[in-house]
Amino acid sequence: MRFDAASRGRRMATSWSARKGFFLRAETALDALGREGFSPDSVSHGEGFLAAFRGKFLHAGLYVLDEPEAALSFSSCLELIGHIDRLAKEGGQVICATHSPLLTALPGADIVEVGEHGIRRVAWRELGVVDHWRRYLADPHVYLRHIVEP
């Protein structure tokens, strides 16, 4: 694996400050909503995350995301892909740990799979999560018969 940070991302990695970085996780979503000017009563959890992405994903730099899809709907994940794509085209870099076949399908993404086999580069169609989703959507009963009682 090679780390080749864009100049703005390299500066963030070596001299991080609250003005240059942003960390959002489910446990701190309410605080983030308040900082972005939203009342927790006025938007859903996912809408709050998207508002934070809209307000913070503004300039090329280094972004490290840990399962950003966790609070997002299908269409919101697509919006997030648009933000990530724009950042990459502007010279930014995004490192994203995800279980989402949507996010990993971003054209040009360098996909690295971590598993019992270790770490390896893999094509989107070869990802285990893509295969599971494909089979589940084709016939949910094949999976659910082991989980729910008849």
mmCIF file of C-alpha atoms in Angstrom:
data_model
loop_
_atom_site.group_PDB
_atom_site.id
_atom_site.type_symbol
_atom_site.label_atom_id
_atom_site.label_comp_id
_atom_site.label_asym_id
_atom_site.label_seq_id
_atom_site.Cartn_x
_atom_site.Cartn_y
_atom_site.Cartn_z
ATOM 1 C CA MET A 1 0.000 0.000 0.000
ATOM 2 C CA ARG A 2 1.293 3.489 -0.830
ATOM 3 C CA PHE A 3 0.395 6.738 0.932
ATOM 4 C CA ASP A 4 0.747 9.708 -1.402
ATOM 5 C CA ALA A 5 -1.052 12.628 0.227
ATOM 6 C CA ALA A 6 -2.060 15.690 -1.737
ATOM 7 C CA SER A 7 -0.287 18.788 -0.394
ATOM 8 C CA ARG A 8 -3.281 19.969 1.651
ATOM 9 C CA GLY A 9 -3.794 16.455 3.057
ATOM 10 C CA ARG A 10 -0.104 16.146 3.945
ATOM 11 C CA ARG A 11 -0.307 19.390 5.948
ATOM 12 C CA MET A 12 -3.400 18.073 7.760
ATOM 13 C CA ALA A 13 -1.650 14.819 8.631
ATOM 14 C CA THR A 14 1.400 16.585 10.089
ATOM 15 C CA SER A 15 -0.230 19.550 11.827
ATOM 16 C CA TRP A 16 -3.827 18.684 12.650
ATOM 17 C CA SER A 17 -6.102 21.229 14.253
ATOM 18 C CA ALA A 18 -9.856 21.570 14.684
ATOM 19 C CA ARG A 19 -9.918 24.089 11.826
ATOM 20 C CA LYS A 20 -8.268 21.642 9.422
ATOM 21 C CA GLY A 21 -9.904 18.380 10.431
ATOM 22 C CA PHE A 22 -13.315 16.972 11.117
ATOM 23 C CA PHE A 23 -14.354 13.806 12.912
ATOM 24 C CA LEU A 24 -17.960 12.668 12.956
ATOM 25 C CA ARG A 25 -19.291 9.440 14.402
ATOM 26 C CA ALA A 26 -22.712 8.301 15.513
ATOM 27 C CA GLU A 27 -21.950 8.941 19.191
ATOM 28 C CA THR A 28 -21.246 12.628 18.526
ATOM 29 C CA ALA A 29 -23.876 13.258 15.858
ATOM 30 C CA LEU A 30 -26.054 15.419 18.117
ATOM 31 C CA ASP A 31 -23.164 17.774 18.830
ATOM 32 C CA ALA A 32 -22.333 17.931 15.134
ATOM 33 C CA LEU A 33 -25.936 18.781 14.279
ATOM 34 C CA GLY A 34 -25.841 21.677 16.715
ATOM 35 C CA ARG A 35 -22.554 22.972 15.297
ATOM 36 C CA GLU A 36 -24.029 22.846 11.805
ATOM 37 C CA GLY A 37 -27.084 24.827 12.932
ATOM 38 C CA PHE A 38 -29.638 22.008 12.999
ATOM 39 C CA SER A 39 -31.913 20.987 15.806
ATOM 40 C CA PRO A 40 -31.908 17.221 16.431
ATOM 41 C CA ASP A 41 -35.718 17.423 16.289
ATOM 42 C CA SER A 42 -35.714 18.922 12.779
ATOM 43 C CA VAL A 43 -33.714 16.331 10.823
ATOM 44 C CA SER A 44 -33.099 12.592 10.851
ATOM 45 C CA HIS A 45 -29.816 11.061 11.936
ATOM 46 C CA GLY A 46 -28.800 10.529 8.293
ATOM 47 C CA GLU A 47 -29.839 14.035 7.249
ATOM 48 C CA GLY A 48 -27.659 15.387 10.041
ATOM 49 C CA PHE A 49 -24.685 13.403 8.775
ATOM 50 C CA LEU A 50 -25.292 14.676 5.231
ATOM 51 C CA ALA A 51 -25.503 18.251 6.500
ATOM 52 C CA ALA A 52 -22.141 17.775 8.177
ATOM 53 C CA PHE A 53 -20.657 16.325 4.972
ATOM 54 C CA ARG A 54 -22.053 19.243 2.943
ATOM 55 C CA GLY A 55 -20.578 21.718 5.386
ATOM 56 C CA LYS A 56 -17.160 20.089 5.872
ATOM 57 C CA PHE A 57 -16.281 18.357 2.574
ATOM 58 C CA LEU A 58 -15.448 21.638 0.870
ATOM 59 C CA HIS A 59 -11.779 21.548 -0.140
ATOM 60 C CA ALA A 60 -9.288 19.038 -1.422
ATOM 61 C CA GLY A 61 -7.405 17.426 1.450
ATOM 62 C CA LEU A 62 -7.075 14.136 3.241
ATOM 63 C CA TYR A 63 -10.342 12.660 4.528
ATOM 64 C CA VAL A 64 -10.421 9.468 6.586
ATOM 65 C CA LEU A 65 -13.915 8.008 6.933
ATOM 66 C CA ASP A 66 -15.002 5.068 9.076
ATOM 67 C CA GLU A 67 -18.240 3.566 7.773
ATOM 68 C CA PRO A 68 -19.827 6.895 6.787
ATOM 69 C CA GLU A 69 -22.791 5.022 5.304
ATOM 70 C CA ALA A 70 -23.976 3.811 8.722
ATOM 71 C CA ALA A 71 -26.600 6.555 9.107
ATOM 72 C CA LEU A 72 -27.375 7.020 5.418
ATOM 73 C CA SER A 73 -30.169 5.821 3.159
ATOM 74 C CA PHE A 74 -29.484 4.509 -0.342
ATOM 75 C CA SER A 75 -30.009 7.924 -1.964
ATOM 76 C CA SER A 76 -27.942 9.658 0.718
ATOM 77 C CA CYS A 77 -25.081 7.230 0.047
ATOM 78 C CA LEU A 78 -25.270 8.262 -3.600
ATOM 79 C CA GLU A 79 -24.990 11.910 -2.556
ATOM 80 C CA LEU A 80 -21.970 11.057 -0.408
ATOM 81 C CA ILE A 81 -20.367 9.355 -3.429
ATOM 82 C CA GLY A 82 -20.827 12.625 -5.321
ATOM 83 C CA HIS A 83 -19.010 14.549 -2.549
ATOM 84 C CA ILE A 84 -16.163 12.018 -2.497
ATOM 85 C CA ASP A 85 -15.875 12.056 -6.292
ATOM 86 C CA ARG A 86 -15.709 15.862 -6.389
ATOM 87 C CA LEU A 87 -13.024 15.942 -3.693
ATOM 88 C CA ALA A 88 -10.931 13.364 -5.564
ATOM 89 C CA LYS A 89 -11.248 15.286 -8.846
ATOM 90 C CA GLU A 90 -10.091 18.443 -7.022
ATOM 91 C CA GLY A 91 -6.952 16.641 -5.821
ATOM 92 C CA GLY A 92 -8.169 15.375 -2.451
ATOM 93 C CA GLN A 93 -7.721 11.887 -1.094
ATOM 94 C CA VAL A 94 -10.334 9.836 0.726
ATOM 95 C CA ILE A 95 -9.588 6.724 2.742
ATOM 96 C CA CYS A 96 -12.842 5.011 3.622
ATOM 97 C CA ALA A 97 -13.463 1.885 5.684
ATOM 98 C CA THR A 98 -16.847 0.601 4.560
ATOM 99 C CA HIS A 99 -19.135 -2.391 4.184
ATOM 100 C CA SER A 100 -21.108 -0.611 1.484
ATOM 101 C CA PRO A 101 -21.140 -1.975 -2.058
ATOM 102 C CA LEU A 102 -22.382 1.475 -3.114
ATOM 103 C CA LEU A 103 -19.356 3.376 -1.810
ATOM 104 C CA THR A 104 -16.872 0.811 -3.097
ATOM 105 C CA ALA A 105 -18.372 1.110 -6.597
ATOM 106 C CA LEU A 106 -17.026 4.662 -7.045
ATOM 107 C CA PRO A 107 -15.267 4.687 -10.431
ATOM 108 C CA GLY A 108 -11.518 4.923 -9.998
ATOM 109 C CA ALA A 109 -11.568 3.763 -6.371
ATOM 110 C CA ASP A 110 -8.612 1.675 -5.280
ATOM 111 C CA ILE A 111 -10.322 -1.086 -3.290
ATOM 112 C CA VAL A 112 -8.365 -2.857 -0.594
ATOM 113 C CA GLU A 113 -10.113 -5.749 1.156
ATOM 114 C CA VAL A 114 -9.152 -6.771 4.684
ATOM 115 C CA GLY A 115 -10.089 -10.272 5.805
ATOM 116 C CA GLU A 116 -8.814 -13.585 7.066
ATOM 117 C CA HIS A 117 -6.626 -13.671 3.958
ATOM 118 C CA GLY A 118 -4.903 -10.476 5.055
ATOM 119 C CA ILE A 119 -4.929 -7.317 2.950
ATOM 120 C CA ARG A 120 -5.334 -7.430 -0.815
ATOM 121 C CA ARG A 121 -6.423 -5.263 -3.711
ATOM 122 C CA VAL A 122 -9.629 -6.508 -5.245
ATOM 123 C CA ALA A 123 -12.040 -5.581 -8.023
ATOM 124 C CA TRP A 124 -15.515 -4.423 -6.928
ATOM 125 C CA ARG A 125 -17.282 -7.455 -8.407
ATOM 126 C CA GLU A 126 -14.952 -9.756 -6.427
ATOM 127 C CA LEU A 127 -15.760 -8.264 -3.009
ATOM 128 C CA GLY A 128 -17.438 -10.674 -0.605
ATOM 129 C CA VAL A 129 -19.977 -8.034 0.461
ATOM 130 C CA VAL A 130 -21.000 -7.471 -3.170
ATOM 131 C CA ASP A 131 -21.539 -11.201 -3.653
ATOM 132 C CA HIS A 132 -23.624 -11.469 -0.462
ATOM 133 C CA TRP A 133 -25.826 -8.492 -1.397
ATOM 134 C CA ARG A 134 -26.285 -9.814 -4.926
ATOM 135 C CA ARG A 135 -27.391 -13.232 -3.629
ATOM 136 C CA TYR A 136 -29.555 -11.762 -0.859
ATOM 137 C CA LEU A 137 -31.422 -9.440 -3.244
ATOM 138 C CA ALA A 138 -31.938 -12.288 -5.714
ATOM 139 C CA ASP A 139 -33.563 -14.498 -3.025
ATOM 140 C CA PRO A 140 -33.752 -13.171 0.574
ATOM 141 C CA HIS A 141 -35.293 -16.445 1.784
ATOM 142 C CA VAL A 142 -32.004 -18.282 1.220
ATOM 143 C CA TYR A 143 -30.483 -16.130 3.982
ATOM 144 C CA LEU A 144 -33.528 -15.528 6.160
ATOM 145 C CA ARG A 145 -34.464 -19.204 6.541
ATOM 146 C CA HIS A 146 -31.472 -19.527 8.878
ATOM 147 C CA ILE A 147 -32.462 -16.476 10.936
ATOM 148 C CA VAL A 148 -36.246 -16.182 11.255
ATOM 149 C CA GLU A 149 -38.656 -18.849 12.361
ATOM 150 C CA PRO A 150 -41.306 -19.997 9.873
#
